[in-house]
Short mmCIF file of C-alpha atoms in Angstrom, two decimals:
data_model
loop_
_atom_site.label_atom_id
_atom_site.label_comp_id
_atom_site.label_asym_id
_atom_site.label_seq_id
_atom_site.Cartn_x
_atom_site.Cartn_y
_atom_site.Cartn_z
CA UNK A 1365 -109.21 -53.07 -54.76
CA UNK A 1366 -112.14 -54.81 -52.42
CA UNK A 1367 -112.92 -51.49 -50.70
CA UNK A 1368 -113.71 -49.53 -53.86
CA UNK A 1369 -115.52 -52.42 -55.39
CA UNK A 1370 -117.76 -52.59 -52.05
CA UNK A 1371 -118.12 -48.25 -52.57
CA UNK A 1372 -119.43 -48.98 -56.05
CA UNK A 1373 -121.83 -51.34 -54.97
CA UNK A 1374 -123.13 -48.91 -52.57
CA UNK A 1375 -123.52 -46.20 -54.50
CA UNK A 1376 -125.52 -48.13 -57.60
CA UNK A 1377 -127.71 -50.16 -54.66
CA UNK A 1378 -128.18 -46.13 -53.40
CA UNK A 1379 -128.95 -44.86 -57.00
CA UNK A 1380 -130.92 -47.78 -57.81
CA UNK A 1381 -133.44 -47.16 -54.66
CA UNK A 1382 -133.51 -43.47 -55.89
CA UNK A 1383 -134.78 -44.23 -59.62
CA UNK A 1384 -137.27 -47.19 -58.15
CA UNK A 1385 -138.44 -43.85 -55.59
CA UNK A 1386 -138.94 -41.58 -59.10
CA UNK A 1387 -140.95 -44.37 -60.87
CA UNK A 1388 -143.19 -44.82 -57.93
CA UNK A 1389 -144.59 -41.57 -57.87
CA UNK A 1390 -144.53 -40.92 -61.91
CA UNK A 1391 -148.35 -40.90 -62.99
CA UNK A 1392 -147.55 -40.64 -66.61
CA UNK A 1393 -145.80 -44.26 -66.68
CA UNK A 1394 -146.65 -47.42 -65.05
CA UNK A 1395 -144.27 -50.17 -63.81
CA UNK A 1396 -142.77 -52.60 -66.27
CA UNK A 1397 -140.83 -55.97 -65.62
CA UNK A 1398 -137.63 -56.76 -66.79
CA UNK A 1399 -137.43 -60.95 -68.17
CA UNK A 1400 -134.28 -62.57 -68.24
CA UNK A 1401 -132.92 -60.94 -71.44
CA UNK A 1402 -133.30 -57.60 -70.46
CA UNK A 1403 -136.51 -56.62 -72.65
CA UNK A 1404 -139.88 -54.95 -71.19
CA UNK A 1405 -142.54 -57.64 -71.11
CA UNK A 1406 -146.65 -56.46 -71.30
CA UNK A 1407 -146.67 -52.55 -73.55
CA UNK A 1408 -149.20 -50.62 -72.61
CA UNK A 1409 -152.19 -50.29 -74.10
CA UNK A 1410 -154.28 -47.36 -74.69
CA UNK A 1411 -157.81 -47.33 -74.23
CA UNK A 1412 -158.71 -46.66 -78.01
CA UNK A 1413 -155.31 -46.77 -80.49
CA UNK A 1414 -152.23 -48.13 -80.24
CA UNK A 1415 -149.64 -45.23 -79.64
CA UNK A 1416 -147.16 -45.10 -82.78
CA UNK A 1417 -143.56 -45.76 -82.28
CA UNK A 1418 -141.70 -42.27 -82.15
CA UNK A 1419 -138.24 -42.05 -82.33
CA UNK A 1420 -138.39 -38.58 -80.53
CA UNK A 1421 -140.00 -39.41 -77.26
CA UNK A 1422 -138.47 -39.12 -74.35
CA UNK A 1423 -136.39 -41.15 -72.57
CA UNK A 1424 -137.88 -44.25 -70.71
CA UNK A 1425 -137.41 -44.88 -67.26
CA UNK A 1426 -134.41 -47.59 -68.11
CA UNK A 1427 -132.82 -45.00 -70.19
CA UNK A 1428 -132.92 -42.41 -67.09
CA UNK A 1429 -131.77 -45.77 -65.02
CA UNK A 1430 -128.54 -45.96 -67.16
CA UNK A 1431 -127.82 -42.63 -67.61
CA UNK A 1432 -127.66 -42.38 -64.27
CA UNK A 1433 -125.70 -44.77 -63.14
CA UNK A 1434 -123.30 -43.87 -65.83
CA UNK A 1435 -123.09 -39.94 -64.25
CA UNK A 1436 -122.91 -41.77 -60.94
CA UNK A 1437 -119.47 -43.89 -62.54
CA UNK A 1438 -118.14 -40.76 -63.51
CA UNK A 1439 -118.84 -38.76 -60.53
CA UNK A 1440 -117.23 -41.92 -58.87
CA UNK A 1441 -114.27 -41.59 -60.61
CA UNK A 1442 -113.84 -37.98 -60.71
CA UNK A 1443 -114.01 -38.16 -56.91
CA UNK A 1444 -111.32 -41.05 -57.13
CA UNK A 1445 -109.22 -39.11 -58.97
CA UNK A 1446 -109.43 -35.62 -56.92
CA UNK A 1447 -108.57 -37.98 -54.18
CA UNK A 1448 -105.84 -39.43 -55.51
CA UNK A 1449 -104.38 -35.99 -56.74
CA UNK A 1450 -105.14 -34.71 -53.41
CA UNK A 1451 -103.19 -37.58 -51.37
CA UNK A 1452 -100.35 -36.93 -54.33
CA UNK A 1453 -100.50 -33.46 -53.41
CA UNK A 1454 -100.83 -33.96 -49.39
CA UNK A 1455 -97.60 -36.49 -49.84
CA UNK A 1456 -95.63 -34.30 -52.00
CA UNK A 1457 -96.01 -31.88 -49.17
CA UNK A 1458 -95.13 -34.46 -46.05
CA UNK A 1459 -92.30 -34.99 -48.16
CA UNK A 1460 -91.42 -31.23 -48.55
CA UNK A 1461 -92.42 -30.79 -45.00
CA UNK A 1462 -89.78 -33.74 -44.29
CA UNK A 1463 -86.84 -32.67 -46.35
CA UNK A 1464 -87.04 -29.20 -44.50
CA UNK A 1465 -87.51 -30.96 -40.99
CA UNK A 1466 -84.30 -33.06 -41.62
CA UNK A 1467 -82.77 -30.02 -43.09
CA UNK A 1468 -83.50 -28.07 -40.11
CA UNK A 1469 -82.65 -31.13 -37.51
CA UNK A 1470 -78.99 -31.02 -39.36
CA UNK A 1471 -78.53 -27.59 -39.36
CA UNK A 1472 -79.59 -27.71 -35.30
CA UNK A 1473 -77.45 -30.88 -34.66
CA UNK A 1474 -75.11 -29.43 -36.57
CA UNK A 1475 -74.76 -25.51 -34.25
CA UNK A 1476 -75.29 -28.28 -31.40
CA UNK A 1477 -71.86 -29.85 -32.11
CA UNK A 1478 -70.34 -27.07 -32.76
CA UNK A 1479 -71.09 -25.19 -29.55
CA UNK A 1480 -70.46 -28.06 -27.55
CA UNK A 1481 -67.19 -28.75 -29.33
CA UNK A 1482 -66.67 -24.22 -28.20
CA UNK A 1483 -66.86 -25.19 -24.82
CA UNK A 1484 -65.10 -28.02 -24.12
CA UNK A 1485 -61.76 -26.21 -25.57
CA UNK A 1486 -62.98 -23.21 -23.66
CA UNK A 1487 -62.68 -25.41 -20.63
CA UNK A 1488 -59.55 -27.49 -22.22
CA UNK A 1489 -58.12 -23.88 -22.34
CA UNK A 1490 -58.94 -22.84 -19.11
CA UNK A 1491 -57.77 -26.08 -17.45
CA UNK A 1492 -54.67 -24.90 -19.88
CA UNK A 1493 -54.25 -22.09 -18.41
CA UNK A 1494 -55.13 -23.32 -14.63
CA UNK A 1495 -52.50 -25.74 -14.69
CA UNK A 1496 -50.42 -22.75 -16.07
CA UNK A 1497 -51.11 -20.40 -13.18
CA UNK A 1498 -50.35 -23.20 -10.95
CA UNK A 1499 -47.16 -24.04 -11.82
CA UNK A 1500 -46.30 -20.20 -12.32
CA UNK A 1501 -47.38 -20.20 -8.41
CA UNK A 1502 -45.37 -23.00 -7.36
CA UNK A 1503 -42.35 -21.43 -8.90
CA UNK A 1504 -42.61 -18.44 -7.39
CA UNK A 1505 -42.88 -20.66 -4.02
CA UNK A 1506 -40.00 -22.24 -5.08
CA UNK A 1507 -38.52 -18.91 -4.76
CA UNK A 1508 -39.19 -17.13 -1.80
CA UNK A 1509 -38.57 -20.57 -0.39
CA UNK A 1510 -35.14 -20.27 -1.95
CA UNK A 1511 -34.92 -16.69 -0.39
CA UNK A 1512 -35.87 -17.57 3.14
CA UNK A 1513 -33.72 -20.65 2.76
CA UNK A 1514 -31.08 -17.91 1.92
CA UNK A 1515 -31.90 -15.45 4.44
CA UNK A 1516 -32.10 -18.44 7.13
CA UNK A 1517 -28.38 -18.75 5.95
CA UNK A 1518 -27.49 -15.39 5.99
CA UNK A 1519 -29.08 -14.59 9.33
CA UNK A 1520 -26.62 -17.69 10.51
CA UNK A 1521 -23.64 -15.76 9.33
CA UNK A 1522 -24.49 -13.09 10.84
CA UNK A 1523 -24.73 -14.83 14.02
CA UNK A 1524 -22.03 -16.61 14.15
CA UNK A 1525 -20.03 -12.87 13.20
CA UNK A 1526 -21.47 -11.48 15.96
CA UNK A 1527 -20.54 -14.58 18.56
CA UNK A 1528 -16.84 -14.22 16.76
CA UNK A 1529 -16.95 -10.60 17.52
CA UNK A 1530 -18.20 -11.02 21.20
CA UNK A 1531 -15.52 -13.82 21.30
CA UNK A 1532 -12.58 -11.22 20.55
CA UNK A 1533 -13.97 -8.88 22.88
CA UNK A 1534 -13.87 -11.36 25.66
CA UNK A 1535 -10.33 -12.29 24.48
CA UNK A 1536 -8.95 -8.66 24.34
CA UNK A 1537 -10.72 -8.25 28.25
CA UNK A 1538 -8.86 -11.22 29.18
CA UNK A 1539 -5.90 -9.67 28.30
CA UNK A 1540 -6.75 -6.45 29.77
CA UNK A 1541 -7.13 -8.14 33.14
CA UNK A 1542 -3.40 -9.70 32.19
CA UNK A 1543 -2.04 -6.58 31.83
CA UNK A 1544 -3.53 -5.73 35.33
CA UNK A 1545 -2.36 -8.58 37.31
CA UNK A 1546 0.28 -6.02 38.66
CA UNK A 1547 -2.42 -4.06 40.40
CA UNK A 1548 -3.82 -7.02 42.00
CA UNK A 1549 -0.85 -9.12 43.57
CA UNK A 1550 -2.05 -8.74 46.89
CA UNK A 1551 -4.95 -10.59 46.40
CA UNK A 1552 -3.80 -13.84 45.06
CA UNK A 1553 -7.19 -15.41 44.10
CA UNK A 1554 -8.54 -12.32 42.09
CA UNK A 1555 -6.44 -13.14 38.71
CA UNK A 1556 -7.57 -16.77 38.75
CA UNK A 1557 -11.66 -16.28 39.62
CA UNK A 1558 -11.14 -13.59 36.68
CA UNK A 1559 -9.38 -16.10 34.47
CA UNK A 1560 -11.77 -18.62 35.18
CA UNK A 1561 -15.36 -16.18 34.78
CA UNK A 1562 -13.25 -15.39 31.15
CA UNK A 1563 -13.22 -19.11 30.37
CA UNK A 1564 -16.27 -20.20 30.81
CA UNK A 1565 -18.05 -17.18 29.67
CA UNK A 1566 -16.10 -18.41 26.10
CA UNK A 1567 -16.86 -21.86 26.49
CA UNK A 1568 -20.73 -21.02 26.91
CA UNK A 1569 -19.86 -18.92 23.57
CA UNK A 1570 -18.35 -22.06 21.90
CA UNK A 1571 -21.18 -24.37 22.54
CA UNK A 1572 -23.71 -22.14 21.62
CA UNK A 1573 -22.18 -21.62 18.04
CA UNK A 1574 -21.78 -24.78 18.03
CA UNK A 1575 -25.29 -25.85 18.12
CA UNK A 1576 -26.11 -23.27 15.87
CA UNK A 1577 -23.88 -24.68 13.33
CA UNK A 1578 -24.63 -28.13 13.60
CA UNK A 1579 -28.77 -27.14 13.39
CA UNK A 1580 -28.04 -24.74 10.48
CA UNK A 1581 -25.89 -27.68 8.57
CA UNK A 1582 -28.85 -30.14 9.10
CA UNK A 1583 -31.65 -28.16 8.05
CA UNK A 1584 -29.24 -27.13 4.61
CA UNK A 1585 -28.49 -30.62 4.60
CA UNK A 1586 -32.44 -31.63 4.43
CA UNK A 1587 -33.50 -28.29 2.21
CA UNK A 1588 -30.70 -27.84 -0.45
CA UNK A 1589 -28.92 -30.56 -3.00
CA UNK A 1590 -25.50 -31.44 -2.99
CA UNK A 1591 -22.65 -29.95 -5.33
CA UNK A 1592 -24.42 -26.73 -6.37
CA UNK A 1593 -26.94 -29.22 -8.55
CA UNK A 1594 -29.97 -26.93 -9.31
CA UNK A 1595 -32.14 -30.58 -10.01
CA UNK A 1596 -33.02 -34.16 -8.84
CA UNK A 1597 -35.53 -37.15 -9.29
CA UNK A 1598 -37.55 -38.09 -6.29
CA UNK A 1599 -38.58 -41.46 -5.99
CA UNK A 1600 -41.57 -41.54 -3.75
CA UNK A 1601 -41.91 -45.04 -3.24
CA UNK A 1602 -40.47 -48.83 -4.49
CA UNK A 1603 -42.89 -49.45 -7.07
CA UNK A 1604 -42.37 -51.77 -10.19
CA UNK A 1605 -43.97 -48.76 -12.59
CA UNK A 1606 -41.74 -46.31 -10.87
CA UNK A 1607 -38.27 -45.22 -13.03
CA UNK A 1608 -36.45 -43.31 -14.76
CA UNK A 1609 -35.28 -44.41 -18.42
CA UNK A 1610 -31.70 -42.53 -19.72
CA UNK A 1611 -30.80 -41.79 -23.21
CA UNK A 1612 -27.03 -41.35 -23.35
CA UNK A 1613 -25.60 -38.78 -25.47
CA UNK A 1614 -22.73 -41.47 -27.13
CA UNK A 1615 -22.69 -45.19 -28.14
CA UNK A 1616 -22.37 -47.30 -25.07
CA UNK A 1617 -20.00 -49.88 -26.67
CA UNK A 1618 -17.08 -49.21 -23.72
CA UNK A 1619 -13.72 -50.97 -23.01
CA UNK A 1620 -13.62 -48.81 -20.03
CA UNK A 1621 -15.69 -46.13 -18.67
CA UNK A 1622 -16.60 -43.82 -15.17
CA UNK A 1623 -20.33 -43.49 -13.68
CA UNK A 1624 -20.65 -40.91 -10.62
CA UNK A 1625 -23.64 -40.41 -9.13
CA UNK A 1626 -24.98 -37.96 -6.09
CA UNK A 1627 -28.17 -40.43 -4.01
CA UNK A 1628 -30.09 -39.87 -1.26
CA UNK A 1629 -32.06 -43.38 -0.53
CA UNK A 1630 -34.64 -43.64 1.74
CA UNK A 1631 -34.08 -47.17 2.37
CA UNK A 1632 -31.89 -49.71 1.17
CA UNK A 1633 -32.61 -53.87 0.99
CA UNK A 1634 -30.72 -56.75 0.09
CA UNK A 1635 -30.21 -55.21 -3.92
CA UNK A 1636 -31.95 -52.16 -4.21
CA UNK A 1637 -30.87 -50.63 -7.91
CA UNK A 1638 -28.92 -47.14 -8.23
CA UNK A 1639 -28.85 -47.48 -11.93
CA UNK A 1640 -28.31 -50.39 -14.69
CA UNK A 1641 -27.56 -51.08 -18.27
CA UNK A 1642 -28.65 -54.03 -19.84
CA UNK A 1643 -28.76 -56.07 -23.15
CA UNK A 1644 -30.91 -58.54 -24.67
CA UNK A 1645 -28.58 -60.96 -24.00
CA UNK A 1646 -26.85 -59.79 -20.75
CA UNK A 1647 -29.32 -57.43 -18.36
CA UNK A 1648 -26.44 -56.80 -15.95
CA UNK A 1649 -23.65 -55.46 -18.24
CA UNK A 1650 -23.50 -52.42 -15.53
CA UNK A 1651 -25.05 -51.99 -12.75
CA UNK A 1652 -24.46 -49.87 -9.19
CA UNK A 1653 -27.16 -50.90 -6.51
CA UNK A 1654 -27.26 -50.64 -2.87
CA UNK A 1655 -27.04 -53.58 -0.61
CA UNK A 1656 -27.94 -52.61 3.21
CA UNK A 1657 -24.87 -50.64 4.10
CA UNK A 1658 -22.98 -51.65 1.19
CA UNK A 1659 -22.49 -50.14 -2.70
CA UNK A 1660 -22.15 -52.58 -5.18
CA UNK A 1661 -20.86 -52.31 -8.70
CA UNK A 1662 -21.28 -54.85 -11.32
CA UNK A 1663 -19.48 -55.14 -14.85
CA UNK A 1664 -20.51 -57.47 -17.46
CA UNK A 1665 -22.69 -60.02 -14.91
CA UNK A 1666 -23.14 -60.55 -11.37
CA UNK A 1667 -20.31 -62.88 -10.96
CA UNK A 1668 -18.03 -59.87 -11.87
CA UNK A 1669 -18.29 -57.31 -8.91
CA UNK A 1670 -16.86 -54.90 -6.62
CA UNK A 1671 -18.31 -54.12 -3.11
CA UNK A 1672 -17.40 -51.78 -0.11
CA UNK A 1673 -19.24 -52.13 3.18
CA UNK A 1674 -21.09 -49.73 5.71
CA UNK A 1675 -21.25 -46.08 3.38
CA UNK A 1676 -24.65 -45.92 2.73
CA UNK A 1677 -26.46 -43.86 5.48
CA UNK A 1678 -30.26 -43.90 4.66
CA UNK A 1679 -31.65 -40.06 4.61
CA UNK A 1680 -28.25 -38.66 3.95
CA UNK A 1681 -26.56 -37.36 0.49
CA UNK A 1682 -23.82 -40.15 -0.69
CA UNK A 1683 -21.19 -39.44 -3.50
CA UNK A 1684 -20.80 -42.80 -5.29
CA UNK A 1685 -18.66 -43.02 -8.60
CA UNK A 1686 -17.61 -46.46 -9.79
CA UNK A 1687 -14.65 -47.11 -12.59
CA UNK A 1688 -13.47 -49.99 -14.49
CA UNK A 1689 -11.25 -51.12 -17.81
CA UNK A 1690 -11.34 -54.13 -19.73
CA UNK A 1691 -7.39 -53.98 -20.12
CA UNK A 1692 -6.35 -56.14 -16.71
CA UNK A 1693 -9.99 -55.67 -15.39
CA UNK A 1694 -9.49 -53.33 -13.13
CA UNK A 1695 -12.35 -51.65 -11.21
CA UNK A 1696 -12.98 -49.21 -8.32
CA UNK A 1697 -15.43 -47.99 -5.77
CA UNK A 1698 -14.92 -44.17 -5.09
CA UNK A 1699 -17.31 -42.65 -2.09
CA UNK A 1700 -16.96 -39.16 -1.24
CA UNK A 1701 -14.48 -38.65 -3.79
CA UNK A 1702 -11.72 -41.12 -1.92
CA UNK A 1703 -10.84 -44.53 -2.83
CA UNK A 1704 -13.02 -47.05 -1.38
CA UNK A 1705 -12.33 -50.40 -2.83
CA UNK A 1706 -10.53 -51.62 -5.78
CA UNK A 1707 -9.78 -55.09 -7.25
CA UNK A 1708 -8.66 -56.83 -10.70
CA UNK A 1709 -9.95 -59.15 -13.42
CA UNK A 1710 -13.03 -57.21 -13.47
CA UNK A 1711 -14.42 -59.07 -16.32
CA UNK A 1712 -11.28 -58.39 -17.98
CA UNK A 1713 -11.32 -58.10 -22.13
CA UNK A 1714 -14.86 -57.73 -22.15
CA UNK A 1715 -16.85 -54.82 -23.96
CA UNK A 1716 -19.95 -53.34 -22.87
CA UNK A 1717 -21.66 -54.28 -25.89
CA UNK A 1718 -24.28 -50.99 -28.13
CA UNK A 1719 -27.83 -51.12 -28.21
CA UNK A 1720 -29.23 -51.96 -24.42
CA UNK A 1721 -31.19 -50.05 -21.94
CA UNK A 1722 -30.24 -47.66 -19.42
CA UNK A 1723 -32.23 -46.95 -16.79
CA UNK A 1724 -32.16 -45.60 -12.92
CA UNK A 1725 -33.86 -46.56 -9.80
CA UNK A 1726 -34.80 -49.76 -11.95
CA UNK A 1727 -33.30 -52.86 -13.92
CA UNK A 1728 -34.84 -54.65 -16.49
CA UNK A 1729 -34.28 -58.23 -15.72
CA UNK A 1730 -35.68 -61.68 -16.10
CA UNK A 1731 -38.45 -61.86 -13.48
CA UNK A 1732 -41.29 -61.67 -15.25
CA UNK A 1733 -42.47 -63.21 -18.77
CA UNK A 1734 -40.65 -61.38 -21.40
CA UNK A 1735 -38.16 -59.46 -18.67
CA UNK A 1736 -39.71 -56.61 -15.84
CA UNK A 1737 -39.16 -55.09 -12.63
CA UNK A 1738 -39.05 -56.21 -10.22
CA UNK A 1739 -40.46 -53.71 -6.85
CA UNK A 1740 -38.54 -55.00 -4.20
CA UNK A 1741 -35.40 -54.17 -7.10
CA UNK A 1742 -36.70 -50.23 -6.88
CA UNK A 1743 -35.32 -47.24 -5.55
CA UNK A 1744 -36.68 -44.98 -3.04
CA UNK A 1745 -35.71 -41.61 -2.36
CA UNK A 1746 -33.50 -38.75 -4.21
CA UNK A 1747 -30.51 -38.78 -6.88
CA UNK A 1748 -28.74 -35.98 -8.68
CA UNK A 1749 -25.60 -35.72 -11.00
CA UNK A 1750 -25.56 -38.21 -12.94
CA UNK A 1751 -22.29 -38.92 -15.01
CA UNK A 1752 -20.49 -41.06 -17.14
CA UNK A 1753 -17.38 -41.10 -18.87
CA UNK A 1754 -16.13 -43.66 -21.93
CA UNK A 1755 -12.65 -43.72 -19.31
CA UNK A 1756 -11.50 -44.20 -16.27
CA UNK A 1757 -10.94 -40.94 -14.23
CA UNK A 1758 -7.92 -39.98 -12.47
CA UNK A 1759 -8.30 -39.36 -8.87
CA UNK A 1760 -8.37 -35.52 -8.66
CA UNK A 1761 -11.11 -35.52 -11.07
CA UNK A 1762 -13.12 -38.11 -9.25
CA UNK A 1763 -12.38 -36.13 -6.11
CA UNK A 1764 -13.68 -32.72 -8.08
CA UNK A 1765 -16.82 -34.54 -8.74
CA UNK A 1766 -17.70 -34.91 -5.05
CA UNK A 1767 -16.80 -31.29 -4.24
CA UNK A 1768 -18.81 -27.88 -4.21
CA UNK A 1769 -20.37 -26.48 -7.89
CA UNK A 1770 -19.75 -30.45 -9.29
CA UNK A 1771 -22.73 -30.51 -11.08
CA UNK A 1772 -21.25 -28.12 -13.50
CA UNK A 1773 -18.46 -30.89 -14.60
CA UNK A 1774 -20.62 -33.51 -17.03
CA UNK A 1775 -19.70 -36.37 -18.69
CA UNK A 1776 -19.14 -36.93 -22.29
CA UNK A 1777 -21.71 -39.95 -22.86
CA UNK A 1778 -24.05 -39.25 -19.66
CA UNK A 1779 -24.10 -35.16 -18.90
CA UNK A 1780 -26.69 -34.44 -15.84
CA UNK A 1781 -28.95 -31.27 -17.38
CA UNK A 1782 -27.99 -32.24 -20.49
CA UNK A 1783 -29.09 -35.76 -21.58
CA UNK A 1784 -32.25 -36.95 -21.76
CA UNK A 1785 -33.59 -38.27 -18.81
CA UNK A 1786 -37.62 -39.37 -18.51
CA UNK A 1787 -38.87 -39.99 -14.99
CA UNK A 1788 -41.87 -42.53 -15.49
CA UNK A 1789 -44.92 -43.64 -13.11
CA UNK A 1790 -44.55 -41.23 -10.58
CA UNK A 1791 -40.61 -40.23 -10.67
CA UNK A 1792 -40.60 -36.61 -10.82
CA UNK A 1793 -38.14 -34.16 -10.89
CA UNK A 1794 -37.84 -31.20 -7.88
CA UNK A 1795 -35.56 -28.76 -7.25
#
């Protein structure tokens, strides 16, 4: 290597100096001059006799020149080699020093995941068990709304007892003052201002209840669901992400078949979608939607429907159930558990053909690439007791579906608290 070669130079140019320092101030030798082959040129004379060779004298001052240099070689390399076992040694030790660094940097990276990965389930658990607590606390709102809702009810009854009660007293004073009419015929007028303080102290009675009543039936009707039904699926808004997909319990390959449904729409459009089953092929096989005023029901394609005008009431619960048969096409339009339309060839001899999709509040249809929804298609508002039937029902079981506790009679290929029903995109289920 260039450096060391420039170090050994040094050092013999250094050595070199010293030896020429040792000859100059020798007395016993004097200087001799090196010719081109290396030998010593003019021997010294003594001043009488030539000095003998002997072969045991010391050694000259080239001799001491060489020797030197050569201890100064070794020294070299000795001290080239303690270095170099040193630097071994120094790097064998970086390495060590290394191994246990990285070892050490694992091991701390290493606790580092590990308590990080602690927390975040400690606060995925406590999140857990927030979310827990809250729902524990909206249920137990749920309840005492339920029990003022109750009491509010009860409290009612109890008026409207107590107006009954103040009612038959009136009644039995009334007759009273009958039975005293005798004891009064001189005075012609008293019987008739008593009869007439009687009456409209009772008519002031009757209106009163009245209006109790009639507030006590509209706050039920905006606090409680219809038909004893214990659920529903709020729809907050039309939205095309907003729906609720059905899994029936049966095949849906029908000849004939019943769908009753309890709604409460906020508002209805030109074709705003109760519910809908659809194919590949077909996506109106069945479908009930709203229209304004009207309910609509649709068998096998929108050239094949039913229709009856002004029952839908926005903000109000509607009973809708909606039959048909592919024997002579015959279909009907129930609302409120009474006949509301009816009409034949129905898409007669057709069968709702297996393997579509059955949703509510939505329908899958052709208006986007590859089918969608559609948002001015969506529903908005509430819907409960859902039912369907692989027949057509008579008309005292249609009518049982629209009275009290009718939630508890389910169908045998759609059963409401029984199938599986999966609000999506905001649809969420209240009670």
């Amino acid at each position: 290597m260039l450096p060391q070669e420039i170090f050994s130079l040094l050092m013999l140019f250094c050595v070199f100096r010293a030896s020429v320092s040792v000859l100059d101030e020798d007395d016993d030798y004097d200087l001799m001059y090196v010719n081109l082959d290396n030998e010593i040129e003019g021997p010294v004379l003594g001043t009488e006799e030539t000095v003998s060779c002997d072969c045991q004298r010391e050694h000259t001052e080239w001799d001491k020149l060489f020797i030197m240099l050569e201890n100064s070689q070794m020294k070299e390399n000795m001290m080239l080699q303690a270095m170099d076992e040193i630097l071994k040694v120094d790097l064998q030790t970086l390495k060590a020093e290394l191994s246990q660094l990285t070892t050490n940097l694992a091991g701390t990276f290493t606790a580092t995941i590990e308590k990080v990965t602690s927390h975040i389930v400690s606060q995925v658990e406590q999140a857990l068990v927030k979310n827990s607590d809250q729902a524990e606390e909206a249920k137990r709102l749920h309840e005492s709304e339920q029990g003022k809702v109750l009491e509010h009810v009860l409290l009612l009854s109890h008026n409207v007892s107590s107006r009954l009660g103040r009612l038959e007293s009136t009644w039995l004073r009334r007759s009273e003052v009958e039975a005293q009419e005798t004891a009064f015929q001189q005075d012609k007028f008293s019987p008739i201002r008593a009869d007439n303080l009687i009456l409209n102290s009772l008519w002031k009675e009757l209106q009163q209840t009245r209006a109790e009543l009639k507030a006590s039936q509209k706050w039920a009707a905006q606090h409680l669901l219809p038909a004893g039904c214990e659920t529903a699926i709020l729809f907050p808004m039309r939205s095309k992400k907003i729906f609720g997909s059905v899994h029936p319990t049966a095949g849906m390959t029908l000849h004939s078949f019943t769908a009753c449904i309890w709604i409460k729409v906020t508002e209805a459009l030109r074709k705003t979608i109760v519910f809908s089953y659809g194919t590949k092929l077909n996506p109106y096989e069945i479908q009930l939607y709203l229209s304004w005023e009207s309910a609509v029901l649709v068998v096998g394609g929108d050239q094949h429907k039913l229709a009856v005008k002004n029952v839908v009431v926005p903000g109000k619960w509607i009973h809708l159930c909606g039959a048909w048969s592919s024997e002579n096409g015959s279909a009907s339009l129930w609302v409120k558990g009474e006949l509301a339309a009816t009409a034949l060839d129905i898409a007669d001899a057709h069968t709702v053909p297996d393997g579509g999709i059955l949703q509510i509040g939505q329908e899958k249809n052709g208006c986007c690439i590859g089918g969608g929804f559609d948002e001015a298609l969506a529903f908005s508002g509430k819907l409960t007791g859902f039912n369907m039937w692989d027949r057509v029902l008579s008309a005292k079981e249609i009518a049982a579906q629209s009275g009290e506790d009718a939630c508890s009679i389910r169908g045998n290929i759609i059963g409401w608290g029984v199938t599986e029903v999966l609000p999506y995109g905001g649809a969420q289920y209240i009670s």
